[in-house]
Amino acid sequence: AGDELSKDIIKKLFDSAVSQIIDYSSIRLPDGVPTSILPIVSKDRNLQTNAEYYTELLILSMSAKPTFKLIDRNSLQRVLQEQRLQQTAFFEGSTAVKIGKLIGAKVLLISTLYQAGPNNYEMFIKLVRVLTGEILSVTKVRIDKKLRIAMSQ
């Protein structure tokens, strides 16, 4: 029951973060905006599993919002491979904009996961307009490590 409660809490955190991204946007976002979610990156290799899981949660939360029309992940992966881009390159503004244009996105969701002290993670989530590279909104999610993914050994 504890694992289910933790998953529910994390899901609510991500749902709230996505709502904030929409609400705080410097432009009004119409329904059906073509959107791509770049994989969450972390400079800490130990956070890679969490980053992958949190990326999936972001996709789940964003797919529930009519504001976003999510672009197929396979299209994104193909472009990344063709361009031979590493995840660290996502955060160079011009690279993210180039990726967005290649896959037909109008906005990108770019996130970074950090270790924030011994008991927390922090994730910064940015919504970026592909046409200009402008950051439309930013929010931060603080995740208690007690809520992290249970890993089977």
Coordinates of C-alpha atoms in Angstrom, one line a residue:
A1 CA 0.0 0.0 0.0
G2 CA 2.9 2.3 0.7
D3 CA 4.3 2.0 -2.8
E4 CA 0.8 2.8 -4.3
L5 CA 0.5 5.9 -2.0
S6 CA 4.0 7.0 -3.1
K7 CA 3.1 6.6 -6.8
D8 CA -0.1 8.6 -6.2
I9 CA 1.7 11.4 -4.5
I10 CA 4.4 11.6 -7.2
K11 CA 1.7 11.5 -9.9
K12 CA -0.1 14.4 -8.2
L13 CA 3.2 16.4 -8.0
F14 CA 3.7 15.9 -11.8
D15 CA 0.0 16.8 -12.6
S16 CA 0.4 20.0 -10.5
A17 CA 3.7 20.9 -12.2
V18 CA 2.1 20.5 -15.7
S19 CA -0.8 22.7 -14.6
Q20 CA 1.7 25.3 -13.4
I21 CA 3.6 25.2 -16.7
I22 CA 0.3 26.0 -18.5
D23 CA -0.9 28.6 -16.0
Y24 CA 2.4 30.4 -15.8
S25 CA 3.1 30.5 -19.6
S26 CA 3.9 34.0 -20.9
I27 CA 1.6 33.3 -23.8
R28 CA -1.8 31.8 -23.9
L29 CA -1.5 28.2 -25.0
P30 CA -4.4 27.0 -27.2
D31 CA -5.5 23.4 -27.1
G32 CA -3.6 20.9 -29.2
V33 CA -0.2 22.6 -29.3
P34 CA 2.3 20.2 -30.9
T35 CA 4.6 19.4 -28.0
S36 CA 7.7 17.2 -27.5
I37 CA 9.0 16.2 -24.2
L38 CA 12.7 15.8 -24.2
P39 CA 14.1 13.1 -21.9
I40 CA 14.8 14.5 -18.4
V41 CA 18.6 14.8 -17.9
S42 CA 20.8 14.8 -14.9
K43 CA 24.5 15.2 -14.6
D44 CA 24.4 12.6 -11.8
R45 CA 24.5 9.2 -13.5
N46 CA 23.0 7.7 -10.3
L47 CA 19.7 9.6 -11.0
Q48 CA 19.3 8.1 -14.5
T49 CA 16.6 5.5 -13.6
N50 CA 14.7 8.2 -11.7
A51 CA 15.0 10.6 -14.7
E52 CA 13.6 7.9 -17.1
Y53 CA 10.7 7.2 -14.7
Y54 CA 10.0 10.9 -14.2
T55 CA 10.0 11.4 -18.0
E56 CA 7.3 8.8 -18.3
L57 CA 5.3 10.5 -15.6
L58 CA 5.6 13.8 -17.4
I59 CA 4.3 12.2 -20.6
L60 CA 1.4 10.7 -18.6
S61 CA 0.5 14.0 -17.0
M62 CA 0.8 16.0 -20.2
S63 CA -1.2 13.6 -22.2
A64 CA -4.1 14.2 -19.9
K65 CA -4.1 17.9 -20.8
P66 CA -6.0 19.0 -23.9
T67 CA -3.4 21.9 -24.2
F68 CA -0.7 19.5 -25.5
K69 CA -0.7 17.3 -28.6
L70 CA 2.3 15.1 -27.9
I71 CA 4.6 14.2 -30.7
D72 CA 5.5 10.6 -31.0
R73 CA 8.6 9.6 -29.0
N74 CA 10.0 7.5 -31.8
S75 CA 10.2 10.7 -34.0
L76 CA 12.2 12.4 -31.3
Q77 CA 14.6 9.4 -30.9
R78 CA 15.1 9.2 -34.7
V79 CA 16.0 12.9 -34.9
L80 CA 18.4 12.6 -32.0
Q81 CA 20.1 9.6 -33.5
E82 CA 20.3 11.3 -36.9
Q83 CA 21.7 14.4 -35.4
R84 CA 24.0 12.3 -33.2
L85 CA 23.0 14.4 -30.2
Q86 CA 23.7 13.5 -26.7
Q87 CA 21.3 14.4 -23.9
T88 CA 23.6 17.0 -22.6
A89 CA 23.2 18.9 -25.9
F90 CA 19.5 19.3 -25.3
F91 CA 20.0 22.3 -23.0
E92 CA 21.9 24.4 -25.5
G93 CA 19.0 26.6 -26.6
S94 CA 19.8 26.5 -30.3
T95 CA 20.0 22.7 -30.3
A96 CA 16.6 22.3 -28.5
V97 CA 15.0 24.7 -31.1
K98 CA 16.6 22.8 -33.9
I99 CA 15.2 19.5 -32.5
G100 CA 11.8 21.0 -32.1
K101 CA 11.7 22.3 -35.7
L102 CA 12.8 18.9 -37.1
I103 CA 10.0 17.0 -35.4
G104 CA 7.3 19.6 -35.9
A105 CA 6.9 20.7 -32.3
K106 CA 5.7 24.3 -31.4
V107 CA 6.8 23.9 -27.8
L108 CA 9.3 21.7 -26.0
L109 CA 9.4 20.6 -22.4
I110 CA 12.9 20.5 -21.1
S111 CA 13.7 19.2 -17.6
T112 CA 16.7 18.7 -15.4
L113 CA 16.9 16.5 -12.3
Y114 CA 19.2 17.4 -9.4
Q115 CA 20.2 15.9 -6.1
A116 CA 19.0 18.5 -3.6
G117 CA 20.6 17.5 -0.3
P118 CA 20.4 14.1 1.3
N119 CA 16.6 13.8 1.3
N120 CA 15.3 15.4 -1.8
Y121 CA 15.5 15.7 -5.6
E122 CA 14.6 18.9 -7.4
M123 CA 13.5 19.0 -11.0
F124 CA 13.3 22.2 -13.0
I125 CA 10.8 22.0 -15.9
K126 CA 10.9 24.6 -18.7
L127 CA 8.4 25.1 -21.5
V128 CA 10.2 26.6 -24.5
R129 CA 8.8 28.1 -27.7
V130 CA 10.5 26.4 -30.6
L131 CA 10.1 29.3 -33.0
T132 CA 12.1 31.7 -30.9
G133 CA 13.8 29.7 -28.2
E134 CA 11.9 31.8 -25.6
I135 CA 11.3 30.2 -22.2
L136 CA 7.5 30.5 -21.7
S137 CA 7.4 29.2 -18.2
V138 CA 9.4 27.4 -15.6
T139 CA 8.4 25.4 -12.5
K140 CA 10.2 23.4 -9.9
V141 CA 9.2 20.1 -8.4
R142 CA 10.7 18.9 -5.1
I143 CA 10.6 15.2 -4.6
D144 CA 11.2 13.6 -1.2
K145 CA 13.5 10.6 -1.6
K146 CA 11.1 8.5 0.4
L147 CA 8.8 8.7 -2.6
R148 CA 11.4 7.4 -5.1
I149 CA 10.9 4.4 -7.2
A150 CA 11.1 1.0 -5.5
M151 CA 13.7 -0.9 -7.3
S152 CA 13.6 -4.7 -7.3
Q153 CA 17.1 -6.2 -6.7

